[in-house]
Short mmCIF file of C-alpha atoms in Angstrom, two decimals:
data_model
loop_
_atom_site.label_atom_id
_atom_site.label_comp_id
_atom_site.label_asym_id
_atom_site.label_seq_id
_atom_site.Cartn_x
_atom_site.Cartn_y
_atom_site.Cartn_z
CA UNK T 1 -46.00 19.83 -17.65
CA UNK T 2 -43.63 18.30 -20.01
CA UNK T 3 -41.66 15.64 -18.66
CA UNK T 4 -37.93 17.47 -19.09
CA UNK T 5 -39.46 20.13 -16.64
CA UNK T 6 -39.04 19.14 -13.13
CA UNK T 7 -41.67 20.75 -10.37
CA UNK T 8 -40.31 23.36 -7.55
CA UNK T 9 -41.39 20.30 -4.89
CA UNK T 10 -39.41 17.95 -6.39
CA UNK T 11 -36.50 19.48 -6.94
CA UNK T 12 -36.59 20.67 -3.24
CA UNK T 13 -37.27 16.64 -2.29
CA UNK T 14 -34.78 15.14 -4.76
CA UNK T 15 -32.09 17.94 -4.01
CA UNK T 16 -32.40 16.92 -0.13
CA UNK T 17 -32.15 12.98 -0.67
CA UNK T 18 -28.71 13.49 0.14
CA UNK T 19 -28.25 15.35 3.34
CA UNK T 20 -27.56 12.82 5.57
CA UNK T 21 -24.77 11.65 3.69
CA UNK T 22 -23.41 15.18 3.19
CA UNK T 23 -23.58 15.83 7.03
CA UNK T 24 -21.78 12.54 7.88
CA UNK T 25 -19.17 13.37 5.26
CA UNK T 26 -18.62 17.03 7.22
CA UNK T 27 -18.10 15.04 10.24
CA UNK T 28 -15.62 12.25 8.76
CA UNK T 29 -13.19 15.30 6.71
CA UNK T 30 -13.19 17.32 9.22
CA UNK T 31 -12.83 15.65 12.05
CA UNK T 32 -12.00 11.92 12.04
CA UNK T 33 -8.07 12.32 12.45
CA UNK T 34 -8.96 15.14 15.39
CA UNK T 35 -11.15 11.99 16.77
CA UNK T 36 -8.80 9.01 16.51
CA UNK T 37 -5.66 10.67 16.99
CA UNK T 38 -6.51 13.11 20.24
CA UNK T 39 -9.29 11.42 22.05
CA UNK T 40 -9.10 7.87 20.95
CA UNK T 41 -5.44 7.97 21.16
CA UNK T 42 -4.06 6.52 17.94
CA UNK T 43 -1.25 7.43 16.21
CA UNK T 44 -0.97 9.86 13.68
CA UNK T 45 -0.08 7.23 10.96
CA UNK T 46 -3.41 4.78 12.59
CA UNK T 47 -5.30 8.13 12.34
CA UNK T 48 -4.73 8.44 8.70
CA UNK T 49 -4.95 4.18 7.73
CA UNK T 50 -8.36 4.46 9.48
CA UNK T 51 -9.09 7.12 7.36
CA UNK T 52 -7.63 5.19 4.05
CA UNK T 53 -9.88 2.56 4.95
CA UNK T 54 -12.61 4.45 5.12
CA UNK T 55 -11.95 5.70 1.52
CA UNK T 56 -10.83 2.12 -0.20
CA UNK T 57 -14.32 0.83 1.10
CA UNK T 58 -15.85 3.35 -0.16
CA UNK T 59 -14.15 3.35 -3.24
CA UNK T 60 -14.86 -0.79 -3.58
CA UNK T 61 -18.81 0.10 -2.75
CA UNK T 62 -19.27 2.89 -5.00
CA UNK T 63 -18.23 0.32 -7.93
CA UNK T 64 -20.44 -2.46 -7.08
CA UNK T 65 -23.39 -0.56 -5.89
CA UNK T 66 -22.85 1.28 -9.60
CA UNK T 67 -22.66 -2.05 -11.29
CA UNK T 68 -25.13 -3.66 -9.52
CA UNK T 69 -28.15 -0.83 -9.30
CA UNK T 70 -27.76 -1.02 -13.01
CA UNK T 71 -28.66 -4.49 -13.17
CA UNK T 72 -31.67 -4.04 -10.79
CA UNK T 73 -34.48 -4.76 -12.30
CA UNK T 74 -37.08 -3.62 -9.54
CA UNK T 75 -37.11 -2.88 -6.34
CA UNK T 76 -38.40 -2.30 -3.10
CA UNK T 77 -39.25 1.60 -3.62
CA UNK T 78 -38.00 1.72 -6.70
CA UNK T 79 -34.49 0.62 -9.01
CA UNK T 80 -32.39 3.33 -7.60
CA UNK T 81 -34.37 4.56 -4.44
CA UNK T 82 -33.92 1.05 -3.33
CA UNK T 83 -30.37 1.71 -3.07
CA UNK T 84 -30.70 4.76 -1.64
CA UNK T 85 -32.81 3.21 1.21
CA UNK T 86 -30.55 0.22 1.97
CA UNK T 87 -27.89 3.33 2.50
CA UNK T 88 -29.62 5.58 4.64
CA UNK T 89 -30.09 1.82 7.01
CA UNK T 90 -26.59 1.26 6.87
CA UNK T 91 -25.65 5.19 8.07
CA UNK T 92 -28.19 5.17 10.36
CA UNK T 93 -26.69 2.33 12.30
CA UNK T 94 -23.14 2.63 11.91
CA UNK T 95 -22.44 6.61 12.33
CA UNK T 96 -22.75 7.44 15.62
CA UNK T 97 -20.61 4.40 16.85
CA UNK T 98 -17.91 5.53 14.73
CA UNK T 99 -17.72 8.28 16.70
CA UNK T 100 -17.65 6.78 20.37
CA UNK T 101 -15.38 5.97 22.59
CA UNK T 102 -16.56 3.92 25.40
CA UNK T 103 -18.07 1.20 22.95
CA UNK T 104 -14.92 0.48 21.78
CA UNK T 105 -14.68 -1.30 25.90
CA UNK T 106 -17.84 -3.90 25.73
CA UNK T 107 -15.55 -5.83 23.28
CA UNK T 108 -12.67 -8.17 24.52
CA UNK T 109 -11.68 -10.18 21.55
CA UNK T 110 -11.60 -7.55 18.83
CA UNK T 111 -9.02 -4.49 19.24
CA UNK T 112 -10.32 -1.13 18.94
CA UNK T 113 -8.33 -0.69 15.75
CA UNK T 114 -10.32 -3.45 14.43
CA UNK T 115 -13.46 -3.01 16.07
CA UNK T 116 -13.15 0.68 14.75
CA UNK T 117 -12.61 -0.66 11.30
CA UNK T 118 -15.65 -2.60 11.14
CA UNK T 119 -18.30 -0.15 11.26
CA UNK T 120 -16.19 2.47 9.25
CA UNK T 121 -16.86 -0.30 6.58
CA UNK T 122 -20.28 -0.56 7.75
CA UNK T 123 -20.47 3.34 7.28
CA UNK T 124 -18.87 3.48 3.98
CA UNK T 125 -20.85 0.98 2.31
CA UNK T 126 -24.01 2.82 2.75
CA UNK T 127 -23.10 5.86 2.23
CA UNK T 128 -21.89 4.80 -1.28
CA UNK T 129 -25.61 3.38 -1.79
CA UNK T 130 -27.17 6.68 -0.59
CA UNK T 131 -24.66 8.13 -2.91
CA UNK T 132 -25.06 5.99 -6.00
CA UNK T 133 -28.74 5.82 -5.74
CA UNK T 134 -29.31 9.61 -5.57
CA UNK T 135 -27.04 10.51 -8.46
CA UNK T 136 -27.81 7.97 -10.58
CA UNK T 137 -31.35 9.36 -10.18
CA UNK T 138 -30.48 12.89 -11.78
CA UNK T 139 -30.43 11.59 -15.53
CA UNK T 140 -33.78 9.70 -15.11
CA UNK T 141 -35.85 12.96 -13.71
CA UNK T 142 -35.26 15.36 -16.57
CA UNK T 143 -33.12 15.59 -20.20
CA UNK T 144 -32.82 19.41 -20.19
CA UNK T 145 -29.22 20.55 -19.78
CA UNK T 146 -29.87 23.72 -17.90
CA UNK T 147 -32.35 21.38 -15.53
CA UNK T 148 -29.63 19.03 -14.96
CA UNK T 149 -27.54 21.89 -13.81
CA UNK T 150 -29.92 23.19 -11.89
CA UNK T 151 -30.59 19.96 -9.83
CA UNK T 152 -26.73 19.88 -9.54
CA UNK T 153 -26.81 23.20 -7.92
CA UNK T 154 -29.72 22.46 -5.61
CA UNK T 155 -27.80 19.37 -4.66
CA UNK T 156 -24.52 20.97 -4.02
CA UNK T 157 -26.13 24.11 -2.49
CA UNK T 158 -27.61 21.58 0.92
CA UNK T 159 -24.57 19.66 0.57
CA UNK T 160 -22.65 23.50 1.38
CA UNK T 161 -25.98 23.58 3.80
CA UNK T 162 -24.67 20.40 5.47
CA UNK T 163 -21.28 21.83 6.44
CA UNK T 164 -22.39 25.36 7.59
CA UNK T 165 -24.77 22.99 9.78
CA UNK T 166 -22.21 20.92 10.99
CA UNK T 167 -19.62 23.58 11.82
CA UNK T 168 -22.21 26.02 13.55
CA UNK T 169 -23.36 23.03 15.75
CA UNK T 170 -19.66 21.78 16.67
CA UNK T 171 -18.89 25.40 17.41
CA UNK T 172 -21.96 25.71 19.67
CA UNK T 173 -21.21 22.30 21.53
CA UNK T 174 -17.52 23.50 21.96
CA UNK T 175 -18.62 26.94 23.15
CA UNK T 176 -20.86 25.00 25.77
CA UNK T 177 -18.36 23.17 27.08
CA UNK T 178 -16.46 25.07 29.59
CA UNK T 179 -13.77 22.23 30.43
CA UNK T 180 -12.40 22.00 27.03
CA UNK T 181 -9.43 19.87 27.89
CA UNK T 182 -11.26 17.48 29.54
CA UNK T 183 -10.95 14.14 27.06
CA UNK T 184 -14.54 13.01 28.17
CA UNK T 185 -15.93 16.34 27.64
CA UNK T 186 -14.55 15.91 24.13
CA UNK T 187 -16.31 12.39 23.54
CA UNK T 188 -19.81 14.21 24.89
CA UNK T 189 -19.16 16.67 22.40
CA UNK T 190 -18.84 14.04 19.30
CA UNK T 191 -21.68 11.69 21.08
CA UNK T 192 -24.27 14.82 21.15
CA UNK T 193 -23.20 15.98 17.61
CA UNK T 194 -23.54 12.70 15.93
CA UNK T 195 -26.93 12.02 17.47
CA UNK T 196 -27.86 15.28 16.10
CA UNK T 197 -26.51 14.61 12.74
CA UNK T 198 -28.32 11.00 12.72
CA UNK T 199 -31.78 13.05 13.82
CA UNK T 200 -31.91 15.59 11.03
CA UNK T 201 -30.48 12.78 8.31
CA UNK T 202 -33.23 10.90 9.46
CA UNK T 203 -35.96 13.59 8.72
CA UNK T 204 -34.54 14.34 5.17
CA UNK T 205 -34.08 11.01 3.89
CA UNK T 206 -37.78 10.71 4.92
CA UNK T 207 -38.72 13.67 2.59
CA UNK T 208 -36.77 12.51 -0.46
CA UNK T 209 -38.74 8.71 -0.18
CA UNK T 210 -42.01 9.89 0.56
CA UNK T 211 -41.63 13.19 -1.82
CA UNK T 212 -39.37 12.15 -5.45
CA UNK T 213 -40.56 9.71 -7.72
CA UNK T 214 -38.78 7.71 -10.02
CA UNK T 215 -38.87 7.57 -13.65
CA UNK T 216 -40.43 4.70 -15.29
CA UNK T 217 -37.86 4.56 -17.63
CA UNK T 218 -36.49 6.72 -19.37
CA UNK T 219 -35.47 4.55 -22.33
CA UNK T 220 -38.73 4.72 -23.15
CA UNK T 221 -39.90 7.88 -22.78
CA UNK T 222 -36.96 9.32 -25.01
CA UNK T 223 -36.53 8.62 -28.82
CA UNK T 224 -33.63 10.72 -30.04
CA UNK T 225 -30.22 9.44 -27.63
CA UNK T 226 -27.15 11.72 -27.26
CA UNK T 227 -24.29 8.98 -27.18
CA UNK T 228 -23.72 5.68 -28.61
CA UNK T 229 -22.54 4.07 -25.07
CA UNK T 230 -25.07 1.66 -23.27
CA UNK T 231 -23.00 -1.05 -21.07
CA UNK T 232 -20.05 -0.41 -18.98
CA UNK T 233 -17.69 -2.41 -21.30
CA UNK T 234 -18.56 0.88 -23.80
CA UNK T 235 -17.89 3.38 -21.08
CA UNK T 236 -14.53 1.95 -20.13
CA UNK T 237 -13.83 1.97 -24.21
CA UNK T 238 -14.57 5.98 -24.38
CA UNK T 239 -11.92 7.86 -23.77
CA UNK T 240 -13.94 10.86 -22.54
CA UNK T 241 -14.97 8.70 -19.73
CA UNK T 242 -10.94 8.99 -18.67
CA UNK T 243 -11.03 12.68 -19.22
CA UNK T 244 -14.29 13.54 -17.26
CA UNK T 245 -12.91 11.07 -14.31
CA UNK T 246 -9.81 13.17 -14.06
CA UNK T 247 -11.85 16.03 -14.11
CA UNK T 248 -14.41 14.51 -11.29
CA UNK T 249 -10.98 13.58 -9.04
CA UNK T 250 -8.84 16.32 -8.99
CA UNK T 251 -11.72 18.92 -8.64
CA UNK T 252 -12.87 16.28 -4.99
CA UNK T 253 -8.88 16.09 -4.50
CA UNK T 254 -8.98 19.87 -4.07
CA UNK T 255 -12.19 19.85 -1.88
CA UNK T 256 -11.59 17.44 0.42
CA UNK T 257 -8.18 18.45 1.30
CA UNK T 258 -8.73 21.72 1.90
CA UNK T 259 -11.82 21.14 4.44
CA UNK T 260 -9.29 18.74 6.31
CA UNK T 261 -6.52 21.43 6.88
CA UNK T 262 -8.39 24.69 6.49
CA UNK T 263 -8.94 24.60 10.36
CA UNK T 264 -5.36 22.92 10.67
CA UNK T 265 -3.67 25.94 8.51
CA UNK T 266 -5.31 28.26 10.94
CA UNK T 267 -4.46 27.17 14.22
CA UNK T 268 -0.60 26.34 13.15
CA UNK T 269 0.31 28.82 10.03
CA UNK T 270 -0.79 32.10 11.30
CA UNK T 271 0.22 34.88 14.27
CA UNK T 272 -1.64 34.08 17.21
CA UNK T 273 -1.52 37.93 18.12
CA UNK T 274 -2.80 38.64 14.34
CA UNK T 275 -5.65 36.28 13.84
CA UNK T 276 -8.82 35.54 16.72
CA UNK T 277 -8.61 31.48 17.25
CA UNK T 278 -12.79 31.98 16.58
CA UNK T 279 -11.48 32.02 12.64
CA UNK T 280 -11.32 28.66 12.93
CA UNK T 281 -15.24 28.18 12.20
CA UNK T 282 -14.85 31.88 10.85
CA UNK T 283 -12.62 30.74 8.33
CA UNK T 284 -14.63 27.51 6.57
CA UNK T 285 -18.21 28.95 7.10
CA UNK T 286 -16.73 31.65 4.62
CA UNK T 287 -15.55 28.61 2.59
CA UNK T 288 -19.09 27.26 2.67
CA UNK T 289 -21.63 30.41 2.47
CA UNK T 290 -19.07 31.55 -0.50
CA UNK T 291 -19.85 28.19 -1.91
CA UNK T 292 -24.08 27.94 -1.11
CA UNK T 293 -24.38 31.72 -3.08
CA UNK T 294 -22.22 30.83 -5.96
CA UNK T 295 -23.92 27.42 -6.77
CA UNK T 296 -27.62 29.55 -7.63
CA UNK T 297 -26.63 31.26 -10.39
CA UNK T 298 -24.17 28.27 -11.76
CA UNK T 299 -27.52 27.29 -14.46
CA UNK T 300 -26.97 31.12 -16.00
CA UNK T 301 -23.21 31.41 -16.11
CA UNK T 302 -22.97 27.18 -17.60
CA UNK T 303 -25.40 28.61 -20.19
CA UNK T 304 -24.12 31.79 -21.11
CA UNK T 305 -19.90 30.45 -20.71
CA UNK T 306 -19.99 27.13 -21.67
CA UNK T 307 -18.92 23.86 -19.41
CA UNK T 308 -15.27 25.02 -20.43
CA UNK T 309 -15.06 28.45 -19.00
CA UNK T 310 -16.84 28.17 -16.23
CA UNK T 311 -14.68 25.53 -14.92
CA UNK T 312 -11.26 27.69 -16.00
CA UNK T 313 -13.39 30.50 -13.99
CA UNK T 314 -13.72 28.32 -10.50
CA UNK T 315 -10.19 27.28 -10.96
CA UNK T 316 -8.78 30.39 -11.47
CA UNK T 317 -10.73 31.64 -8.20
CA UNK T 318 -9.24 28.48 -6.45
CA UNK T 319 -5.57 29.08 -7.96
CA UNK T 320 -5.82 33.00 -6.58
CA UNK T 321 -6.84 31.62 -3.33
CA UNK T 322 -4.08 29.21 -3.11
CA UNK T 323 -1.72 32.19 -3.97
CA UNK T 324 -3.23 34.38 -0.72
CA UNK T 325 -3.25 31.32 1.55
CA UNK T 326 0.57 31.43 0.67
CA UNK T 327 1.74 34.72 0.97
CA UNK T 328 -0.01 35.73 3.66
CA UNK T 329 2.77 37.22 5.73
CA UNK T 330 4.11 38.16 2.61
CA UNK T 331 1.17 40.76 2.12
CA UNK T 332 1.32 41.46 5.79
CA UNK T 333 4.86 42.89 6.06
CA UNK T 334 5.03 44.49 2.44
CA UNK T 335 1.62 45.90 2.14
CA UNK T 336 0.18 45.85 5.55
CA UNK T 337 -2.94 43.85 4.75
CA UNK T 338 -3.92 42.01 8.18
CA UNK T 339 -4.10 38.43 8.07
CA UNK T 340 -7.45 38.03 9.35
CA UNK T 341 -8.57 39.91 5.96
CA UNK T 342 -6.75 37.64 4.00
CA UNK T 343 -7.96 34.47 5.45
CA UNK T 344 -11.24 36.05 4.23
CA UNK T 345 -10.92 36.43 1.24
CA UNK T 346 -8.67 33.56 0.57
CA UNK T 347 -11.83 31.75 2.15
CA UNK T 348 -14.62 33.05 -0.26
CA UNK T 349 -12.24 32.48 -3.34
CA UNK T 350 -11.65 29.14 -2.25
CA UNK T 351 -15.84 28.76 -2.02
CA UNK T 352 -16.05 29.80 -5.15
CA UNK T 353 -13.37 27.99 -7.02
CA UNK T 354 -14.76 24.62 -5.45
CA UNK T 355 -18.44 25.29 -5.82
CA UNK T 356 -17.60 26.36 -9.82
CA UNK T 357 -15.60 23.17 -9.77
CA UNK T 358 -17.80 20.49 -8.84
CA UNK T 359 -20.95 21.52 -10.26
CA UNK T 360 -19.45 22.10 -13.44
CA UNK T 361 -17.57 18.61 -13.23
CA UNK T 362 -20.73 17.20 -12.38
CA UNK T 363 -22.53 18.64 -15.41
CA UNK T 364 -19.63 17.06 -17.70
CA UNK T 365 -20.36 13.89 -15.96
CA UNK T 366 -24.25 14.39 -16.66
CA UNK T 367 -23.64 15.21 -19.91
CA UNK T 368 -21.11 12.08 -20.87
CA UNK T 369 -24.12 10.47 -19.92
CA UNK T 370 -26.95 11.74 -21.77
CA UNK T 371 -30.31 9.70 -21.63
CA UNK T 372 -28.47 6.33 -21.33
CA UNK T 373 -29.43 6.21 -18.40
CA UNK T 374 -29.27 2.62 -18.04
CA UNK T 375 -25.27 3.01 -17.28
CA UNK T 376 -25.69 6.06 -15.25
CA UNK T 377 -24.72 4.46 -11.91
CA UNK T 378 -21.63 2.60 -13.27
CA UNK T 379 -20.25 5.82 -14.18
CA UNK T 380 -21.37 7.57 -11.33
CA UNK T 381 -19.60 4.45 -9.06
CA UNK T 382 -16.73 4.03 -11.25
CA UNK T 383 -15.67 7.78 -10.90
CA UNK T 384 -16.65 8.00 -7.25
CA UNK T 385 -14.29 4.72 -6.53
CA UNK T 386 -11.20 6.79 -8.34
CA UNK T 387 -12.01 9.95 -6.07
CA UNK T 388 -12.45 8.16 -2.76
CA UNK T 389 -9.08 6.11 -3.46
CA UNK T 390 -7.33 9.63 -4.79
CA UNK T 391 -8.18 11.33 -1.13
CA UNK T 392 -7.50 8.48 0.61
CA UNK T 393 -3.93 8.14 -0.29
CA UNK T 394 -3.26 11.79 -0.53
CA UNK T 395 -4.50 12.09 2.99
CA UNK T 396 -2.39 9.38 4.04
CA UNK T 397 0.47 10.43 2.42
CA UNK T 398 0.22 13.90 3.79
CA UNK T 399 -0.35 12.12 7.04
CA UNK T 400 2.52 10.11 7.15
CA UNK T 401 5.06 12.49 6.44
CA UNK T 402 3.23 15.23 9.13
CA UNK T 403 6.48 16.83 10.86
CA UNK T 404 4.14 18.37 13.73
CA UNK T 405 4.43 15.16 16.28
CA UNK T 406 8.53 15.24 16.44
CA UNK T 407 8.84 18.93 15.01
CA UNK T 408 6.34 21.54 16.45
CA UNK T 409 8.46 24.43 14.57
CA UNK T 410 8.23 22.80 11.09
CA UNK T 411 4.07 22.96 11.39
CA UNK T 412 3.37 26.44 10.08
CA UNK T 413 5.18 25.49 6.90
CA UNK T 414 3.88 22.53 6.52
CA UNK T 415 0.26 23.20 6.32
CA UNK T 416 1.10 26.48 4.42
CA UNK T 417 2.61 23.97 1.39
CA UNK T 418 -0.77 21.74 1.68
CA UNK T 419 -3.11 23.97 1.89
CA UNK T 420 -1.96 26.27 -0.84
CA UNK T 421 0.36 23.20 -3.04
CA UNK T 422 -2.26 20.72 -3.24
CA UNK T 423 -5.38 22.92 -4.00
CA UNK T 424 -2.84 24.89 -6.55
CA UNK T 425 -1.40 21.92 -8.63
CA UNK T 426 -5.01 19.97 -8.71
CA UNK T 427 -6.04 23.23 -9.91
CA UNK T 428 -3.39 23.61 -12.69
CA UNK T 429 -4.01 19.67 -13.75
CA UNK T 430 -7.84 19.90 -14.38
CA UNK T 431 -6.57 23.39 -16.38
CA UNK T 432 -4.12 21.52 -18.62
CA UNK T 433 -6.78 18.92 -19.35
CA UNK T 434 -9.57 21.62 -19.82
CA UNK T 435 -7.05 23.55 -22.56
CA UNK T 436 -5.65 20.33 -23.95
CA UNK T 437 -8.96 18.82 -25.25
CA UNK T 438 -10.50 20.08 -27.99
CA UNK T 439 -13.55 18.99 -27.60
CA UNK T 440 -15.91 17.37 -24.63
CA UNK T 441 -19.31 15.48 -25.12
CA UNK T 442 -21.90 17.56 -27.03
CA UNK T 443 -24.68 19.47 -24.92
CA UNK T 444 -26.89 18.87 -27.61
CA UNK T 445 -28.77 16.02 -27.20
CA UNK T 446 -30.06 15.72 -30.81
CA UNK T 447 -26.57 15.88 -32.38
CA UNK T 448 -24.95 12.21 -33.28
CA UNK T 449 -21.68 12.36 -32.02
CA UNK T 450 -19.27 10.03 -32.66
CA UNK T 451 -17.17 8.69 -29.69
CA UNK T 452 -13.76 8.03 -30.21
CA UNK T 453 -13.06 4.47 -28.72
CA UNK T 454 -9.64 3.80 -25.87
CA UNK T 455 -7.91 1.74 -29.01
CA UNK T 456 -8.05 4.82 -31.22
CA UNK T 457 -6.13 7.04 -29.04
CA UNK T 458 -3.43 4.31 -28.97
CA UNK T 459 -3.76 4.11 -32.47
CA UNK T 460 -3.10 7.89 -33.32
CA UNK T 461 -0.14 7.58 -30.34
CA UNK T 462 1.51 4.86 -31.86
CA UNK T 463 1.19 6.89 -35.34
CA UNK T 464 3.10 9.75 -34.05
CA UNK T 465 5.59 7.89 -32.34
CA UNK T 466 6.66 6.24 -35.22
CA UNK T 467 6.76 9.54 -37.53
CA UNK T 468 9.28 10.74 -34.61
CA UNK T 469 11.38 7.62 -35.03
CA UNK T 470 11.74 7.71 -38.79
CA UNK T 471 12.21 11.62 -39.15
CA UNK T 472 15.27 10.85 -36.81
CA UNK T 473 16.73 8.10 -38.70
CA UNK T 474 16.69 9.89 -41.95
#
């Protein structure tokens, strides 16, 4: 088999490698600020900085494990599985205590802010290796664009796995757990589901070491290169490097922020009498099995549509949902459509729009960087680090101005404007760029394009500018 063809097994092993980190990050969206705010007790505005902490170390990891797995020369299991293993360590041990309460008591000098803090660090680190090391692997097992995709799919559709996981256990532990407003009941519940996430992270991590292979190197094994770019000073100097990244942020903006007040929206923005509490799990599971059946046929439609298209396709779906997740009493009173039935669909356009989204982003990303793959981790960290700081903040800002702690009244609106403003205007953003460039990187690997560099756009800028100025003065 030729070497741009990648085997059924190790797509299934490579498309797995990151599970673990997919179920932590199901846990840590979803539930971190329901965590530290209601059963650890901070406040909502230590809720969210633990949370922005989280993200800047992330951030600061994803950029040095991207510059530095490039430089690796060898390594234990490999250049980038090495990486990936030093990760899956780090999770491994910090996770769980992330989530627990009654650890934060054996210390006496550190404060649980602090103490908290430390592992969250711990935590973020290696998921950014895990994270680094498996994408940067994606370039180095095949060249073929529609393969690329495909592995993009595979890895998106058990990421979507992860979160139907995670929800369908947290709804079973809740379910179990007759006292409910019992605080210690609640810190069982997160105990017994991070235990179960660290279990079944373990297992898959173990398949993706002992069943993907690294390439030797792919500099070698390809002749003809698709882009000009081979250090990190060149991918700073591209200016398509900018565009992807905004691409690659707003589309995880959009994600992120809707898994942390989907459940939130529900609960607070809708008629109790109209809409069973159960669409709480009802409601992202739709989000998420929307999302796992949209990302198989992603290879076809990137094929037949173009990178351009489909993405104006999954934001379009994600703009319509926006529009249902506001006017839902709207289309209640005026058309009698229950609101249950519009949470649904709202839900599996929102699955859609994201799933579209990020796979396609990722394939832009994939394609920026061609078979040079010797910066593919840099890139891969440098955009992560602008995506983990974007959520961060925007989490924090939604945070601190949350009305729901000194006005209950004020919460239905509230979540209504994030959960359809946020989603909407990232939407609109990534379409502006999308219809505003001409032109993104070549899928064709065997066409010499020529890369504008950063001091060119300036250049042309400055040009304009100055043709304004002096058809004003005469």
């Amino acid at each position: 088999m030729e070497i741009d063809d990648v085997l059924p097994c190790r797509k299934f092993t490579f498309s797995i490698g990151h599970f673990l980190n997919d179920l932590c990050a199901s846990v840590w969206f979803s539930y971190s600020l329901v965590f530290y705010h209601l059963v650890v007790k901070f406040s909502n505005s230590s809720a969210g900085y633990l949370l922005l902490i989280g993200q800047v170390a992330d951030a600061l990891a994803t950029a040095f494990v991207g510059f530095a797995s490039d430089k690796t020369k060898h390594g234990l299991c490999g250049k980038r599985k090495s990486w990936h293993l030093l990760g899956v360590i780090c999770v491994l041990c910090s996770f769980s205590i992330c989530f627990q309460v009654e650890n934060a008591n054996f210390t006496s000098v550190l404060s649980p802010f602090i103490y908290y803090t430390i592992f969250i660090i711990i935590f973020q680190f290696g998921w950014a290796c895990s994270q680094i090391g498996h994408l940067s692997m994606l370039n180095e097992l095949t060249s073929k664009d529609g393969e690329r995709v495909a592995l993009n799919a595979y890895r998106h559709a058990w990421s979507i796995v992860a979160n139907i996981f995670v929800y369908t256990v947290t709804w079973f532990l809740l379910d179990k757990n007759e006292t409910r407003d019992n605080n210690h009941m609640d810190e069982d519940v997160f105990r017994t589901l991070t235990q179960i996430i660290i279990v079944t992270g373990f297992f898959t991590s173990l398949i993706f070491h002992l069943g993907s292979k690294e390439s030797i190197s792919s500099a070698k094994q390809y002749k003809i290169l698709s882009v000009t770019s081979h250090t990190w000073h060149d991918v700073l100097c591209d200016t398509q490097f900018y565009v992807i990244s905004l691409i690659w942020v707003f589309t995880r903006v959009m994600s992120n922020v809707s898994q942390v007040y989907l459940p939130l929206y529900i609960m607070d923005s809708t008629d109790a009498s109209q809409v069973d509490r159960t669409f709480i799990a009802v409601g992202p599971l739709c989000v998420y099995i929307s999302g796992f059946i949209t990302s198989f046929p992603m290879r076809k439609i990137n094929q037949y549509l173009g990178r351009k298209k489909t993405m104006i396709v999954g934001l379009t779906a994600a703009l319509l949902s926006s529009f249902l997740f506001w006017h839902i009493f709207s289309l209640k009173n005026n058309f009698g459509i229950s609101m249950q039935f519009t949470i649904l669909i709202a839900a599996i356009l929102l699955g859609i729009g994201i799933t579209t989204a990020q796979i396609t982003s990722s394939a832009f990303t994939s394609d920026f960087i061609g078979e040079n793959t010797e910066s593919s981790a840099f890139v891969y960290g440098a955009m992560s680090c602008l995506d983990k700081l974007a959520n961060g903040l925007t989490i924090l800002f939604i945070q601190e101005y949350n009305p729901c702690s000194t006005c209950l009244t004020c919460c239905p609106i509230f979540y209504r404007q994030i959960l359809s403003y946020v989603p909407g205007v990232t939407a609109i953003c990534t379409l502006l760029i999308l219809i505003t460039i001409r032109r993104l990187h070549s899928n064709n690997r065997h066409e010499d394009v020529k890369r504008k560099p950063i001091s060119a756009l300036f250049h042309g800028i400055a040009q304009r500018a100055l043709k304004v100025i002096l058809t004003k003065i005469v």
